[in-house]
């Protein structure tokens, strides 16, 4: 059927999503899903919204959700944009804010969807190497003469490494590039200290856009909700693109569940604290088995064992119905990204790793 494809379609190298296998008694630690489930209040709100009003279109402006997010993050509703998952928010940003004559700058080890969007939308890009410890160096993103970015994007914490860039270093990058949009993708920031979020800088910098998702810390990956916070000019640009593509990105159920989730702060805090505590335990246990673990501020760890091939280790875990993520790409081919599951899941993972490594001795 490829003879009917456009030239763009022929040239695409699609993103490969995390596997969703149908295995019995599966321990699924490959897609960074939250093991503790959504807020019960969010589930109740979704059930309550499942009624006759579904015959009507949802609010295209998501006014109630924007107001709740604005209140929580201490911004105005005009500074909030919502979309069908952070992936859609990012896609609209790539089209509306990140496509310029000069290339888009991004780390060389980062979220693999970024180059895919560049291919889809015809955006030139430059990948800037992280250092040998997978740390993003802010000075690498400073303009030098004609060597300037058209725009800049990076996750914080980074994916798949989990490393966190300090708020001071983010500000250095944003301040050094006043003519370029700097997009900070904070999908995992809720598993770091709340003070690390770049949202704190938005009012000072008109070129800063911060993107969040409900998929991780709020355990609503199946509902597809994302949002961005920035100054009015950036948000207006996103709205223009959204309304030229899909005026109703969030359905009534998503709006109801998202609003209830934002309003259930105790559940949110309890869930993130449990993930953070389990992360600390898992890191210590992996290190005790000889793994080298990158410092993580996310709901996953990025680790390698100097005496065992990562692809082989992932395959042997799979034989035990434990799925982790292996990226067969330069620089990180010997690492595994392991989602923080609940305590029972992580204990099963450690038992399996201990058995595999012991049998190999």
Short mmCIF file of C-alpha atoms in Angstrom, two decimals:
data_model
loop_
_atom_site.label_atom_id
_atom_site.label_comp_id
_atom_site.label_asym_id
_atom_site.label_seq_id
_atom_site.Cartn_x
_atom_site.Cartn_y
_atom_site.Cartn_z
CA UNK A 1 0.00 0.00 0.00
CA UNK A 2 3.05 2.27 0.25
CA UNK A 3 2.47 3.60 -3.28
CA UNK A 4 -0.35 5.70 -1.81
CA UNK A 5 1.82 7.23 0.91
CA UNK A 6 2.94 10.83 0.83
CA UNK A 7 6.62 11.71 0.74
CA UNK A 8 6.40 12.63 4.44
CA UNK A 9 5.02 9.22 5.34
CA UNK A 10 7.76 7.45 3.40
CA UNK A 11 10.41 9.39 5.29
CA UNK A 12 9.09 8.82 8.80
CA UNK A 13 10.80 6.69 11.43
CA UNK A 14 7.87 6.21 13.83
CA UNK A 15 8.12 6.24 17.60
CA UNK A 16 7.99 2.77 19.16
CA UNK A 17 5.72 2.87 22.25
CA UNK A 18 6.36 0.74 25.28
CA UNK A 19 5.11 -2.80 24.84
CA UNK A 20 1.70 -3.71 26.25
CA UNK A 21 1.99 -7.52 26.24
CA UNK A 22 -0.84 -9.89 27.13
CA UNK A 23 1.00 -12.22 29.50
CA UNK A 24 -0.40 -14.00 32.53
CA UNK A 25 0.72 -12.67 35.94
CA UNK A 26 2.71 -9.93 34.24
CA UNK A 27 4.86 -7.53 36.25
CA UNK A 28 4.86 -4.54 33.91
CA UNK A 29 7.76 -2.19 34.59
CA UNK A 30 8.34 -0.82 31.09
CA UNK A 31 6.03 2.17 30.52
CA UNK A 32 6.32 4.26 33.71
CA UNK A 33 2.70 3.82 34.71
CA UNK A 34 1.69 4.60 38.27
CA UNK A 35 1.10 1.40 40.28
CA UNK A 36 -1.33 3.00 42.73
CA UNK A 37 -4.18 3.97 40.43
CA UNK A 38 -6.12 7.22 40.00
CA UNK A 39 -7.77 9.24 42.72
CA UNK A 40 -11.03 7.54 43.80
CA UNK A 41 -12.65 10.96 43.45
CA UNK A 42 -11.52 11.08 39.81
CA UNK A 43 -13.04 7.67 39.14
CA UNK A 44 -16.29 8.72 40.79
CA UNK A 45 -16.38 11.90 38.68
CA UNK A 46 -15.86 9.90 35.49
CA UNK A 47 -18.69 7.53 36.40
CA UNK A 48 -20.98 10.48 37.20
CA UNK A 49 -20.18 12.06 33.82
CA UNK A 50 -21.19 8.91 31.97
CA UNK A 51 -24.74 10.01 31.25
CA UNK A 52 -26.93 11.69 28.65
CA UNK A 53 -24.72 14.79 28.35
CA UNK A 54 -22.25 12.67 26.34
CA UNK A 55 -24.41 13.47 23.31
CA UNK A 56 -23.14 17.06 23.63
CA UNK A 57 -19.70 18.34 22.72
CA UNK A 58 -17.37 19.05 25.66
CA UNK A 59 -16.27 22.55 26.61
CA UNK A 60 -13.70 23.44 23.91
CA UNK A 61 -11.93 25.80 26.31
CA UNK A 62 -11.88 23.42 29.31
CA UNK A 63 -12.57 26.44 31.49
CA UNK A 64 -13.16 24.58 34.78
CA UNK A 65 -10.01 22.48 34.40
CA UNK A 66 -7.89 25.48 33.43
CA UNK A 67 -9.19 27.38 36.46
CA UNK A 68 -8.30 24.49 38.79
CA UNK A 69 -4.81 24.13 37.31
CA UNK A 70 -4.28 27.88 37.46
CA UNK A 71 -5.23 27.92 41.14
CA UNK A 72 -2.93 25.01 41.98
CA UNK A 73 0.09 26.43 40.14
CA UNK A 74 -0.60 30.06 41.06
CA UNK A 75 -0.95 31.36 37.53
CA UNK A 76 -3.89 32.83 35.62
CA UNK A 77 -6.21 30.62 33.52
CA UNK A 78 -4.97 32.50 30.44
CA UNK A 79 -1.55 30.96 31.11
CA UNK A 80 -2.86 27.38 30.91
CA UNK A 81 -3.31 25.20 27.82
CA UNK A 82 -4.78 21.67 27.92
CA UNK A 83 -4.64 18.86 25.39
CA UNK A 84 -5.19 15.18 24.71
CA UNK A 85 -2.17 13.97 26.64
CA UNK A 86 1.13 15.80 26.86
CA UNK A 87 2.07 14.13 23.57
CA UNK A 88 -0.60 16.20 21.80
CA UNK A 89 0.42 19.34 23.69
CA UNK A 90 4.00 18.74 22.56
CA UNK A 91 2.92 18.05 18.98
CA UNK A 92 1.05 21.35 18.83
CA UNK A 93 4.05 23.12 20.35
CA UNK A 94 6.35 21.61 17.72
CA UNK A 95 4.10 22.98 14.98
CA UNK A 96 3.25 26.30 16.54
CA UNK A 97 6.28 27.31 18.61
CA UNK A 98 9.36 25.20 17.82
CA UNK A 99 9.52 25.22 14.01
CA UNK A 100 11.86 27.96 12.79
CA UNK A 101 14.63 28.52 10.27
CA UNK A 102 17.29 27.75 12.85
CA UNK A 103 17.33 24.19 14.21
CA UNK A 104 15.60 22.99 17.34
CA UNK A 105 18.19 22.02 19.98
CA UNK A 106 17.68 18.97 22.20
CA UNK A 107 19.85 16.47 24.14
CA UNK A 108 21.22 13.45 22.29
CA UNK A 109 19.82 11.11 24.96
CA UNK A 110 16.24 12.15 25.56
CA UNK A 111 12.60 11.36 24.85
CA UNK A 112 12.67 9.56 21.50
CA UNK A 113 9.44 11.18 20.32
CA UNK A 114 11.20 14.51 19.77
CA UNK A 115 13.07 13.51 16.58
CA UNK A 116 9.88 11.76 15.38
CA UNK A 117 7.94 15.02 15.61
CA UNK A 118 10.77 16.81 13.82
CA UNK A 119 10.48 14.32 10.97
CA UNK A 120 6.71 14.59 10.87
CA UNK A 121 6.65 18.39 10.79
CA UNK A 122 9.81 19.03 8.79
CA UNK A 123 11.76 20.64 11.62
CA UNK A 124 15.53 20.86 11.50
CA UNK A 125 17.12 19.79 14.75
CA UNK A 126 20.46 19.47 16.49
CA UNK A 127 21.19 16.90 19.18
CA UNK A 128 23.60 18.15 21.83
CA UNK A 129 25.52 15.41 23.68
CA UNK A 130 25.02 14.99 27.39
CA UNK A 131 28.30 14.58 29.25
CA UNK A 132 29.74 11.18 30.12
CA UNK A 133 27.52 10.98 33.20
CA UNK A 134 24.39 11.85 31.17
CA UNK A 135 24.25 15.36 32.65
CA UNK A 136 22.89 18.25 30.57
CA UNK A 137 25.39 21.13 30.59
CA UNK A 138 23.57 24.49 30.42
CA UNK A 139 26.48 26.23 28.71
CA UNK A 140 26.08 23.89 25.73
CA UNK A 141 22.77 25.66 25.06
CA UNK A 142 24.13 29.20 25.15
CA UNK A 143 24.14 31.03 21.78
CA UNK A 144 27.55 31.90 20.36
CA UNK A 145 27.45 34.38 17.49
CA UNK A 146 25.46 32.88 14.66
CA UNK A 147 25.35 29.52 16.41
CA UNK A 148 21.92 30.03 17.95
CA UNK A 149 18.92 27.78 18.48
CA UNK A 150 15.61 28.31 16.75
CA UNK A 151 14.09 26.79 19.89
CA UNK A 152 15.15 24.43 22.68
CA UNK A 153 13.44 21.39 24.22
CA UNK A 154 14.45 19.02 26.98
CA UNK A 155 12.69 16.92 29.63
CA UNK A 156 13.31 17.56 33.30
CA UNK A 157 13.82 15.05 34.83
CA UNK A 158 15.32 13.72 31.62
CA UNK A 159 14.01 10.57 30.01
CA UNK A 160 15.19 7.85 29.97
CA UNK A 161 18.00 8.78 32.38
CA UNK A 162 15.90 10.25 35.21
CA UNK A 163 18.48 12.96 35.92
CA UNK A 164 17.22 16.29 37.23
CA UNK A 165 18.50 19.68 36.09
CA UNK A 166 18.39 22.33 38.80
CA UNK A 167 16.01 25.26 38.54
CA UNK A 168 19.01 27.61 38.52
CA UNK A 169 20.49 25.82 35.50
CA UNK A 170 17.14 25.91 33.67
CA UNK A 171 16.98 29.64 34.28
CA UNK A 172 20.48 30.05 32.84
CA UNK A 173 19.35 28.40 29.60
CA UNK A 174 16.10 30.38 29.38
CA UNK A 175 17.78 33.70 30.16
CA UNK A 176 20.56 33.08 27.62
CA UNK A 177 18.06 32.50 24.81
CA UNK A 178 15.52 35.37 24.95
CA UNK A 179 14.71 35.04 21.22
CA UNK A 180 14.03 31.30 21.36
CA UNK A 181 11.22 29.32 22.97
CA UNK A 182 12.55 26.99 25.66
CA UNK A 183 10.16 24.08 26.29
CA UNK A 184 10.72 22.12 29.49
CA UNK A 185 8.88 18.78 29.46
CA UNK A 186 8.11 18.00 33.10
CA UNK A 187 6.30 14.68 32.74
CA UNK A 188 8.13 13.31 35.80
CA UNK A 189 8.68 16.44 37.91
CA UNK A 190 6.15 15.40 40.56
CA UNK A 191 8.57 12.66 41.65
CA UNK A 192 11.19 15.31 42.42
CA UNK A 193 10.92 18.21 44.85
CA UNK A 194 7.99 20.48 43.88
CA UNK A 195 10.33 23.48 44.07
CA UNK A 196 12.27 22.09 41.11
CA UNK A 197 9.46 22.86 38.64
CA UNK A 198 10.23 25.50 36.01
CA UNK A 199 6.67 26.82 36.40
CA UNK A 200 8.20 29.08 39.05
CA UNK A 201 10.03 30.92 36.23
CA UNK A 202 7.13 31.41 33.83
CA UNK A 203 6.12 34.88 34.98
CA UNK A 204 9.68 36.16 34.47
CA UNK A 205 10.37 34.68 31.03
CA UNK A 206 7.99 35.06 28.06
CA UNK A 207 9.97 32.44 26.09
CA UNK A 208 9.43 29.61 28.62
CA UNK A 209 6.78 26.89 28.18
CA UNK A 210 6.39 24.09 30.74
CA UNK A 211 4.49 20.91 29.83
CA UNK A 212 2.96 18.42 32.29
CA UNK A 213 0.96 15.20 32.05
CA UNK A 214 -1.69 13.44 34.14
CA UNK A 215 -0.34 10.06 33.00
CA UNK A 216 2.39 9.55 35.60
CA UNK A 217 1.88 11.11 39.03
CA UNK A 218 -1.92 11.25 38.66
CA UNK A 219 -2.20 7.70 37.23
CA UNK A 220 -4.51 8.72 34.37
CA UNK A 221 -2.46 7.45 31.41
CA UNK A 222 -5.57 5.78 30.00
CA UNK A 223 -7.50 9.05 29.96
CA UNK A 224 -4.95 11.13 27.96
CA UNK A 225 -4.65 14.54 29.62
CA UNK A 226 -1.79 17.01 29.35
CA UNK A 227 -1.30 20.70 29.89
CA UNK A 228 1.18 23.52 29.39
CA UNK A 229 1.84 26.66 31.37
CA UNK A 230 3.43 29.76 29.89
CA UNK A 231 2.85 33.42 29.27
CA UNK A 232 -0.17 34.54 27.26
CA UNK A 233 1.66 34.87 23.91
CA UNK A 234 2.79 31.24 23.91
CA UNK A 235 -0.57 29.93 25.10
CA UNK A 236 -2.39 31.93 22.41
CA UNK A 237 -0.12 30.38 19.78
CA UNK A 238 -0.99 26.90 21.01
CA UNK A 239 -4.71 27.71 21.01
CA UNK A 240 -4.49 28.91 17.39
CA UNK A 241 -2.93 25.61 16.31
CA UNK A 242 -5.31 23.52 18.43
CA UNK A 243 -8.38 25.23 17.02
CA UNK A 244 -7.07 24.66 13.50
CA UNK A 245 -6.71 20.95 14.22
CA UNK A 246 -9.17 19.76 16.91
CA UNK A 247 -11.29 22.21 18.86
CA UNK A 248 -12.42 19.52 21.34
CA UNK A 249 -9.27 17.66 22.42
CA UNK A 250 -10.57 16.62 25.86
CA UNK A 251 -13.85 14.72 26.08
CA UNK A 252 -16.38 15.09 28.90
CA UNK A 253 -15.08 12.09 30.83
CA UNK A 254 -11.48 13.29 30.66
CA UNK A 255 -12.46 16.77 31.79
CA UNK A 256 -14.44 15.41 34.73
CA UNK A 257 -11.70 13.01 35.83
CA UNK A 258 -8.93 15.56 35.44
CA UNK A 259 -10.75 18.21 37.44
CA UNK A 260 -11.48 15.81 40.31
CA UNK A 261 -7.87 14.62 40.28
CA UNK A 262 -6.53 18.17 40.61
CA UNK A 263 -8.90 18.82 43.48
CA UNK A 264 -7.82 15.67 45.37
CA UNK A 265 -4.48 16.96 46.67
CA UNK A 266 -4.17 14.47 49.58
CA UNK A 267 -4.40 11.48 47.25
CA UNK A 268 -1.86 13.05 44.85
CA UNK A 269 0.67 13.71 47.60
CA UNK A 270 0.27 10.26 49.15
CA UNK A 271 0.74 8.55 45.78
CA UNK A 272 3.88 10.45 44.83
CA UNK A 273 5.42 9.90 48.28
CA UNK A 274 4.93 6.14 47.97
CA UNK A 275 6.64 6.08 44.57
CA UNK A 276 9.56 8.17 45.88
CA UNK A 277 10.02 5.86 48.90
CA UNK A 278 9.94 2.72 46.77
CA UNK A 279 12.40 4.30 44.32
CA UNK A 280 14.95 4.81 47.11
CA UNK A 281 14.59 1.19 48.21
CA UNK A 282 14.86 -0.16 44.66
CA UNK A 283 17.99 1.88 43.94
CA UNK A 284 19.70 0.59 47.06
CA UNK A 285 18.74 -3.02 46.26
CA UNK A 286 19.96 -2.73 42.66
CA UNK A 287 23.26 -1.26 43.81
CA UNK A 288 23.67 -4.12 46.27
CA UNK A 289 23.43 -6.50 43.29
CA UNK A 290 26.23 -4.65 41.51
CA UNK A 291 24.16 -2.37 39.26
CA UNK A 292 25.28 1.13 38.41
CA UNK A 293 22.20 3.33 38.82
CA UNK A 294 21.90 6.86 37.45
CA UNK A 295 20.54 9.26 40.13
CA UNK A 296 16.79 9.44 39.42
CA UNK A 297 14.17 12.08 40.18
CA UNK A 298 11.51 10.24 38.14
CA UNK A 299 9.25 7.21 38.64
CA UNK A 300 11.85 4.94 37.05
CA UNK A 301 15.51 4.09 37.40
CA UNK A 302 18.11 3.81 34.65
CA UNK A 303 20.65 1.13 35.45
CA UNK A 304 23.27 -1.18 34.00
CA UNK A 305 25.20 -4.15 35.29
CA UNK A 306 28.87 -4.11 34.23
CA UNK A 307 28.95 -7.90 34.09
CA UNK A 308 25.75 -8.61 32.18
CA UNK A 309 24.46 -7.58 28.75
CA UNK A 310 21.35 -5.44 29.09
CA UNK A 311 19.41 -6.94 26.19
CA UNK A 312 20.06 -10.44 27.50
CA UNK A 313 19.03 -9.43 30.99
CA UNK A 314 15.78 -7.89 29.70
CA UNK A 315 15.04 -11.10 27.76
CA UNK A 316 15.65 -13.27 30.82
CA UNK A 317 13.37 -11.09 32.93
CA UNK A 318 10.72 -11.41 30.26
CA UNK A 319 10.89 -15.18 30.56
CA UNK A 320 9.83 -14.62 34.16
CA UNK A 321 6.94 -12.33 33.07
CA UNK A 322 8.76 -9.17 34.17
CA UNK A 323 8.92 -6.49 31.47
CA UNK A 324 11.43 -3.64 31.58
CA UNK A 325 12.46 -1.22 28.82
CA UNK A 326 15.65 -1.68 26.80
CA UNK A 327 16.73 0.92 24.24
CA UNK A 328 19.06 -0.49 21.60
CA UNK A 329 20.48 2.91 20.73
CA UNK A 330 23.96 4.48 20.95
CA UNK A 331 25.33 5.36 24.38
CA UNK A 332 22.52 3.65 26.34
CA UNK A 333 22.37 0.14 24.86
CA UNK A 334 23.70 -1.37 28.09
CA UNK A 335 21.10 0.29 30.29
CA UNK A 336 17.63 -0.79 31.37
CA UNK A 337 14.88 1.64 32.28
CA UNK A 338 12.86 0.14 35.12
CA UNK A 339 9.54 1.63 36.21
CA UNK A 340 8.94 1.99 39.94
CA UNK A 341 6.17 -0.49 40.67
CA UNK A 342 4.61 -1.15 44.04
CA UNK A 343 6.68 -2.78 46.77
CA UNK A 344 5.57 -6.31 45.87
CA UNK A 345 6.42 -5.85 42.18
CA UNK A 346 9.82 -4.38 42.96
CA UNK A 347 10.58 -7.18 45.39
CA UNK A 348 9.76 -9.73 42.68
CA UNK A 349 12.06 -7.89 40.28
CA UNK A 350 14.95 -7.93 42.76
CA UNK A 351 14.41 -11.66 43.47
CA UNK A 352 14.49 -12.39 39.73
CA UNK A 353 17.62 -10.29 39.18
CA UNK A 354 19.35 -11.97 42.10
CA UNK A 355 18.55 -15.43 40.71
CA UNK A 356 19.68 -14.51 37.18
CA UNK A 357 22.95 -12.99 38.32
CA UNK A 358 23.66 -15.84 40.73
CA UNK A 359 23.07 -18.45 38.02
CA UNK A 360 25.49 -16.63 35.70
CA UNK A 361 28.38 -16.80 38.21
#
